[in-house]
Coordinates of C-alpha atoms in Angstrom, one line a residue:
X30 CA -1.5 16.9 32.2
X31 CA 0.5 17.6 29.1
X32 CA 2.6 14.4 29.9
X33 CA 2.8 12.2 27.1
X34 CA 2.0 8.6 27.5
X35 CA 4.5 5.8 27.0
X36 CA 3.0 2.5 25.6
X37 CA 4.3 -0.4 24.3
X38 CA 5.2 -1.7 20.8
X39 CA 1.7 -3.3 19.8
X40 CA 2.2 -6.6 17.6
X41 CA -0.8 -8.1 15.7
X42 CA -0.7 -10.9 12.7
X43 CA -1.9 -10.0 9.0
X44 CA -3.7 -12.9 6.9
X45 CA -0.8 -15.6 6.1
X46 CA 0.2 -15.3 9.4
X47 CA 2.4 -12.4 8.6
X48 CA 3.9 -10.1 12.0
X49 CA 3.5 -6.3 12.1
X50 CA 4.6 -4.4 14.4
X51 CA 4.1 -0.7 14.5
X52 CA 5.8 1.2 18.0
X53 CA 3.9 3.8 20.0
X54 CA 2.8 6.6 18.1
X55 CA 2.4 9.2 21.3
X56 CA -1.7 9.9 20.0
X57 CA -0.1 10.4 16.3
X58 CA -2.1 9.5 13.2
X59 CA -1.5 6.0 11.2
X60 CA -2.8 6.1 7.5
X61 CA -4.2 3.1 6.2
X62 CA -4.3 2.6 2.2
X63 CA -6.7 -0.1 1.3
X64 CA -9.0 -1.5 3.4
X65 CA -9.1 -5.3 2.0
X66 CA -8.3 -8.4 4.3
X67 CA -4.6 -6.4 4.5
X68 CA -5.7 -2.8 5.5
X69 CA -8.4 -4.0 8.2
X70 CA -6.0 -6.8 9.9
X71 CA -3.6 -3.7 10.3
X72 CA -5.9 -1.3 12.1
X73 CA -6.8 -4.0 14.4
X74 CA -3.5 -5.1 15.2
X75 CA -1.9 -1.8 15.4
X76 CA -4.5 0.5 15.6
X77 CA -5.5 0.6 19.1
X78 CA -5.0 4.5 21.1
X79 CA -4.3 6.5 18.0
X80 CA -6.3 8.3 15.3
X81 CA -6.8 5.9 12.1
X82 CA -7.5 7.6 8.8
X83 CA -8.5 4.5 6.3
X84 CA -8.8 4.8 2.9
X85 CA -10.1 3.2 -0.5
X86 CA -11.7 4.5 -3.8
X87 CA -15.5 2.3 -2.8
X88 CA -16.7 4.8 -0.5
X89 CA -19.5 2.2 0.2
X90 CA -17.5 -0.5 1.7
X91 CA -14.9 2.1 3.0
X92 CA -18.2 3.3 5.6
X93 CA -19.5 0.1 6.3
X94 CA -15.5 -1.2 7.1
X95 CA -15.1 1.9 9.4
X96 CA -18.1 1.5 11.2
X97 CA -17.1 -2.6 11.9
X98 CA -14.0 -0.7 13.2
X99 CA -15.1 1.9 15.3
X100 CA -17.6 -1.3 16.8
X101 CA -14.3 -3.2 18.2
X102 CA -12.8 0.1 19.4
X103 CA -10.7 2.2 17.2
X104 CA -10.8 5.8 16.3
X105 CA -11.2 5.5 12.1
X106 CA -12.0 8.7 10.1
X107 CA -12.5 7.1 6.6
X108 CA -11.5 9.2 3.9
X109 CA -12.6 8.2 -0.2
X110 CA -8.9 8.3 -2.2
X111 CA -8.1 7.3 -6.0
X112 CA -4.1 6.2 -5.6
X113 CA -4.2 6.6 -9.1
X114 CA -4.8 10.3 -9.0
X115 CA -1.7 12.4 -7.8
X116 CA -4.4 15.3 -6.7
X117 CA -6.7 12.7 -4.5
X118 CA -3.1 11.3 -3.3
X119 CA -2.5 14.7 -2.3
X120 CA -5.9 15.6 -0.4
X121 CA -5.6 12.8 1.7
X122 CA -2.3 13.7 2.9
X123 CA -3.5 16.6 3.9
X124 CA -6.4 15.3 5.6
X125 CA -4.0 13.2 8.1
X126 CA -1.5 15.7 8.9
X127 CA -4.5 18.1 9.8
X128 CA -5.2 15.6 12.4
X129 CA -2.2 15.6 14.1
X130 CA 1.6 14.3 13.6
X131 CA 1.6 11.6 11.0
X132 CA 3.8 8.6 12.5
X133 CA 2.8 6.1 10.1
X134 CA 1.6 4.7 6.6
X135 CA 0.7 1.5 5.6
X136 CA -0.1 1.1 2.1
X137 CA -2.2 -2.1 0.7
X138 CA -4.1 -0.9 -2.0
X139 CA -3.8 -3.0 -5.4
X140 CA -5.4 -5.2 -8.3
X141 CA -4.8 -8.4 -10.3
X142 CA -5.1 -9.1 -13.3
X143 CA -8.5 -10.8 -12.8
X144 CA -9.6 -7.8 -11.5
X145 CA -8.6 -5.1 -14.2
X146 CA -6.6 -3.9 -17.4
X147 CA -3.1 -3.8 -17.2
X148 CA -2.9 0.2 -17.7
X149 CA -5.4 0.1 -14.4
X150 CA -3.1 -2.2 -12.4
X151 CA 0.2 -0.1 -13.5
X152 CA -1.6 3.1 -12.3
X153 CA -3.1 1.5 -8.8
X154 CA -0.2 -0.8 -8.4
X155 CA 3.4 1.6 -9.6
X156 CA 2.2 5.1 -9.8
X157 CA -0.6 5.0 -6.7
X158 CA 2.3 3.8 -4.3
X159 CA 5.0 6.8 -5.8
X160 CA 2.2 9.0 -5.7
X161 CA 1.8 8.2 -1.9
X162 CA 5.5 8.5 -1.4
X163 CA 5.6 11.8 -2.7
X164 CA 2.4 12.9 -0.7
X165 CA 3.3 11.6 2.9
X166 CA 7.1 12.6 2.6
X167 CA 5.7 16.0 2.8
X168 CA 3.7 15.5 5.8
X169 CA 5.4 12.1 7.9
X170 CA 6.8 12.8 11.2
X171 CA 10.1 13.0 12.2
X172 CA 11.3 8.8 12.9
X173 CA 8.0 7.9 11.0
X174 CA 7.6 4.7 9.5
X175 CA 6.1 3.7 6.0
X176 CA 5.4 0.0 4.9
X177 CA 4.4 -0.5 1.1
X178 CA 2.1 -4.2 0.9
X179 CA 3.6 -5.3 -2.2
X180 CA 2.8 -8.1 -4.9
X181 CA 4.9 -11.5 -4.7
X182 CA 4.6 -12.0 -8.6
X183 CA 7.0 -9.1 -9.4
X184 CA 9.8 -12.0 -7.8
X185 CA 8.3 -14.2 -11.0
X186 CA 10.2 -12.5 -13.5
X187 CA 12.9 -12.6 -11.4
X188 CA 15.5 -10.0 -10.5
X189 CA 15.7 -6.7 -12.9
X190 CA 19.0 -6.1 -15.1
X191 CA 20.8 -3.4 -13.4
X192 CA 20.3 -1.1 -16.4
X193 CA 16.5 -1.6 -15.6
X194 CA 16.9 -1.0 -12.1
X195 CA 18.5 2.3 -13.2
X196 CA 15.8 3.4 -15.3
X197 CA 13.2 2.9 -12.8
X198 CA 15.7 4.6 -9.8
X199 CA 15.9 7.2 -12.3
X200 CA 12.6 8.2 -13.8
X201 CA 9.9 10.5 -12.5
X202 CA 6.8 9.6 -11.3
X203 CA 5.1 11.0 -14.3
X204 CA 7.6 8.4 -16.2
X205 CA 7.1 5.4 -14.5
X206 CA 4.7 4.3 -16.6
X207 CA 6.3 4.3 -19.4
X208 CA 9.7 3.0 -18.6
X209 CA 10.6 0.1 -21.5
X210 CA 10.3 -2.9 -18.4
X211 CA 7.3 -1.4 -17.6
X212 CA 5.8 -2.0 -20.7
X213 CA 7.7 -5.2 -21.7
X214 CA 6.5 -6.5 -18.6
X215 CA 2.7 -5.8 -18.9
X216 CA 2.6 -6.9 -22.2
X217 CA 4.2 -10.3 -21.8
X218 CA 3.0 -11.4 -18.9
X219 CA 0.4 -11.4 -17.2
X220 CA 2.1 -12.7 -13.4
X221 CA 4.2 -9.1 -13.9
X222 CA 1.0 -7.1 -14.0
X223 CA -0.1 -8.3 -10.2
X224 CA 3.5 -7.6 -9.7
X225 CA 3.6 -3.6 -10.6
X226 CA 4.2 -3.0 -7.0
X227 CA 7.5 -4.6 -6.6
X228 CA 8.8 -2.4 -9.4
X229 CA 8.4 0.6 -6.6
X230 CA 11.5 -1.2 -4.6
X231 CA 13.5 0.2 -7.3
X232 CA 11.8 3.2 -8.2
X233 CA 10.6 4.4 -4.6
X234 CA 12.0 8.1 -3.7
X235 CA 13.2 9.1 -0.1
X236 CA 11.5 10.1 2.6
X237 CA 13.2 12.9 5.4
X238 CA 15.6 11.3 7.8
X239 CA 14.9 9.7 10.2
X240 CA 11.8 8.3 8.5
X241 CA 11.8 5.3 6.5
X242 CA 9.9 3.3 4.1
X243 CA 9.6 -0.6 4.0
X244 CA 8.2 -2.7 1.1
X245 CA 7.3 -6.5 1.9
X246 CA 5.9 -8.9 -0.4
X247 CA 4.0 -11.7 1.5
X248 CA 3.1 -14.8 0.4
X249 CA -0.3 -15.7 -1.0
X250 CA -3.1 -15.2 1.6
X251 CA -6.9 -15.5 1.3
X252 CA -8.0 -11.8 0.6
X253 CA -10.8 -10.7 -1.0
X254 CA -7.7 -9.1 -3.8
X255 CA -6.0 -12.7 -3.6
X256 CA -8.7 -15.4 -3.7
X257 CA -9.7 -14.8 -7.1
X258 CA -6.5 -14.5 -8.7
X259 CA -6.0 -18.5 -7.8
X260 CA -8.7 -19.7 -9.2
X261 CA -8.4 -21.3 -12.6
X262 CA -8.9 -21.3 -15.4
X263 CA -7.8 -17.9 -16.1
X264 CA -4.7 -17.6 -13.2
X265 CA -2.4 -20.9 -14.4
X266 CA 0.3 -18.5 -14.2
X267 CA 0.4 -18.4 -10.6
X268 CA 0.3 -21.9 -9.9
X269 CA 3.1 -22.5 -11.9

């Protein structure tokens, strides 16, 4: 009794074929932003034994994609988050760490350009991830791990300037948006929308030692969020 029990590393395979692997979490809590093809491939492949508090803004699909969950096994408290609002950001940090030691975050929430404005995808794609940054550095455990499901159309505008990269490293959230690359970038084009996310490699903040945050940027694979963006006529962009 008390003991706590040793387990090993689980490893599971997102859409695309993509390996995660999240270690034991000793009964600790993984957070789960986004509950597309992304966010449910992760609680299945890494959720088994702990405490799985999934989130998204459709509070609808959020149920019904918890209850398929709980079905194969898993212990899913869904909890109804806007990334785009700092306070909502806030709550559900809250809400995890009153559940017990938050070991991990994985973060998939995000639109397209098909899917909604520009200002929308900036403040779901940029701000929601540095809003969830600042939220779970407050609450992650000690050696706690956050990965960041980025866009790969950031990479189509290639790599930022350095004096960009300083103005995003340098701004605060509350300025993110309105950082001149930012808005270049929006305005121009439309393959630098979907790819708001990648700006947060640059403009991430820091998390307590010895936790640590991990952005990747898979390739293309068939989401619900992906699938429309590659169909034409709309989307030549990305097949270029």
């Amino acid at each position: 009794p008390g003991a706590v029990r040793s387990c090993p590393p689980r490893t599971g395979l997102l859409p695309g074929g993509i390996k995660i692997i999240l270690a034991p979490m000793d009964e600790g809590v993984l957070v789960v932003v986004g509950i597309g093809g992304m966010g449910e491939a992760i609680v299945r492949a890494s959720g088994a034994g702990h405490r799985v508090v999934l989130a998204d803004v459709n509070e609808e699909a959020l149920e019904t994609t918890a209850a398929a969950l709980r079905e194969a096994g898993h212990d899913v408290i869904p909890h109804r988050v806007d990334v785009a609002d700092p306070a909502s950001v806030g709550d559900l940090a809250a809400a995890a760490a009153a559940l017990g030691p938050v070991r991990a975050l994985a973060h998939t929430a995000g639109l397209s350009p098909v899917q909604a404005t520009a200002e929308r995808i900036v403040a779901v794609d940029l701000l929601g991830v540095a809003y969830a940054l600042e939220a779970f550095a407050e609450v992650i455990a000690p050696g706690g791990a956050g990965v960041i499901i980025s866009s790969n159309s950031g990479y189509l505008v290639g790599p930022l300037p350095a004096e960009q990269e300083a103005d995003l490293a340098h701004a605060s959230t509350a300025e993110l948006a309105r950082v001149p690359c930012v808005q270049e970038a929006i305005a121009s084009d439309p393959g630098a929308r979907s790819g708001a996310k990648s700006f947060g490699n640059s403009s991430g903040g820091f998390w307590p030692s010895p936790s640590r945050v991990q952005m990747t940027s898979p390739l293309a694979a068939r989401t619900p969020l992906c699938t429309p963006a590659l169909c034409p006529p709309e989307t030549s962009w990305r097949r270029r």
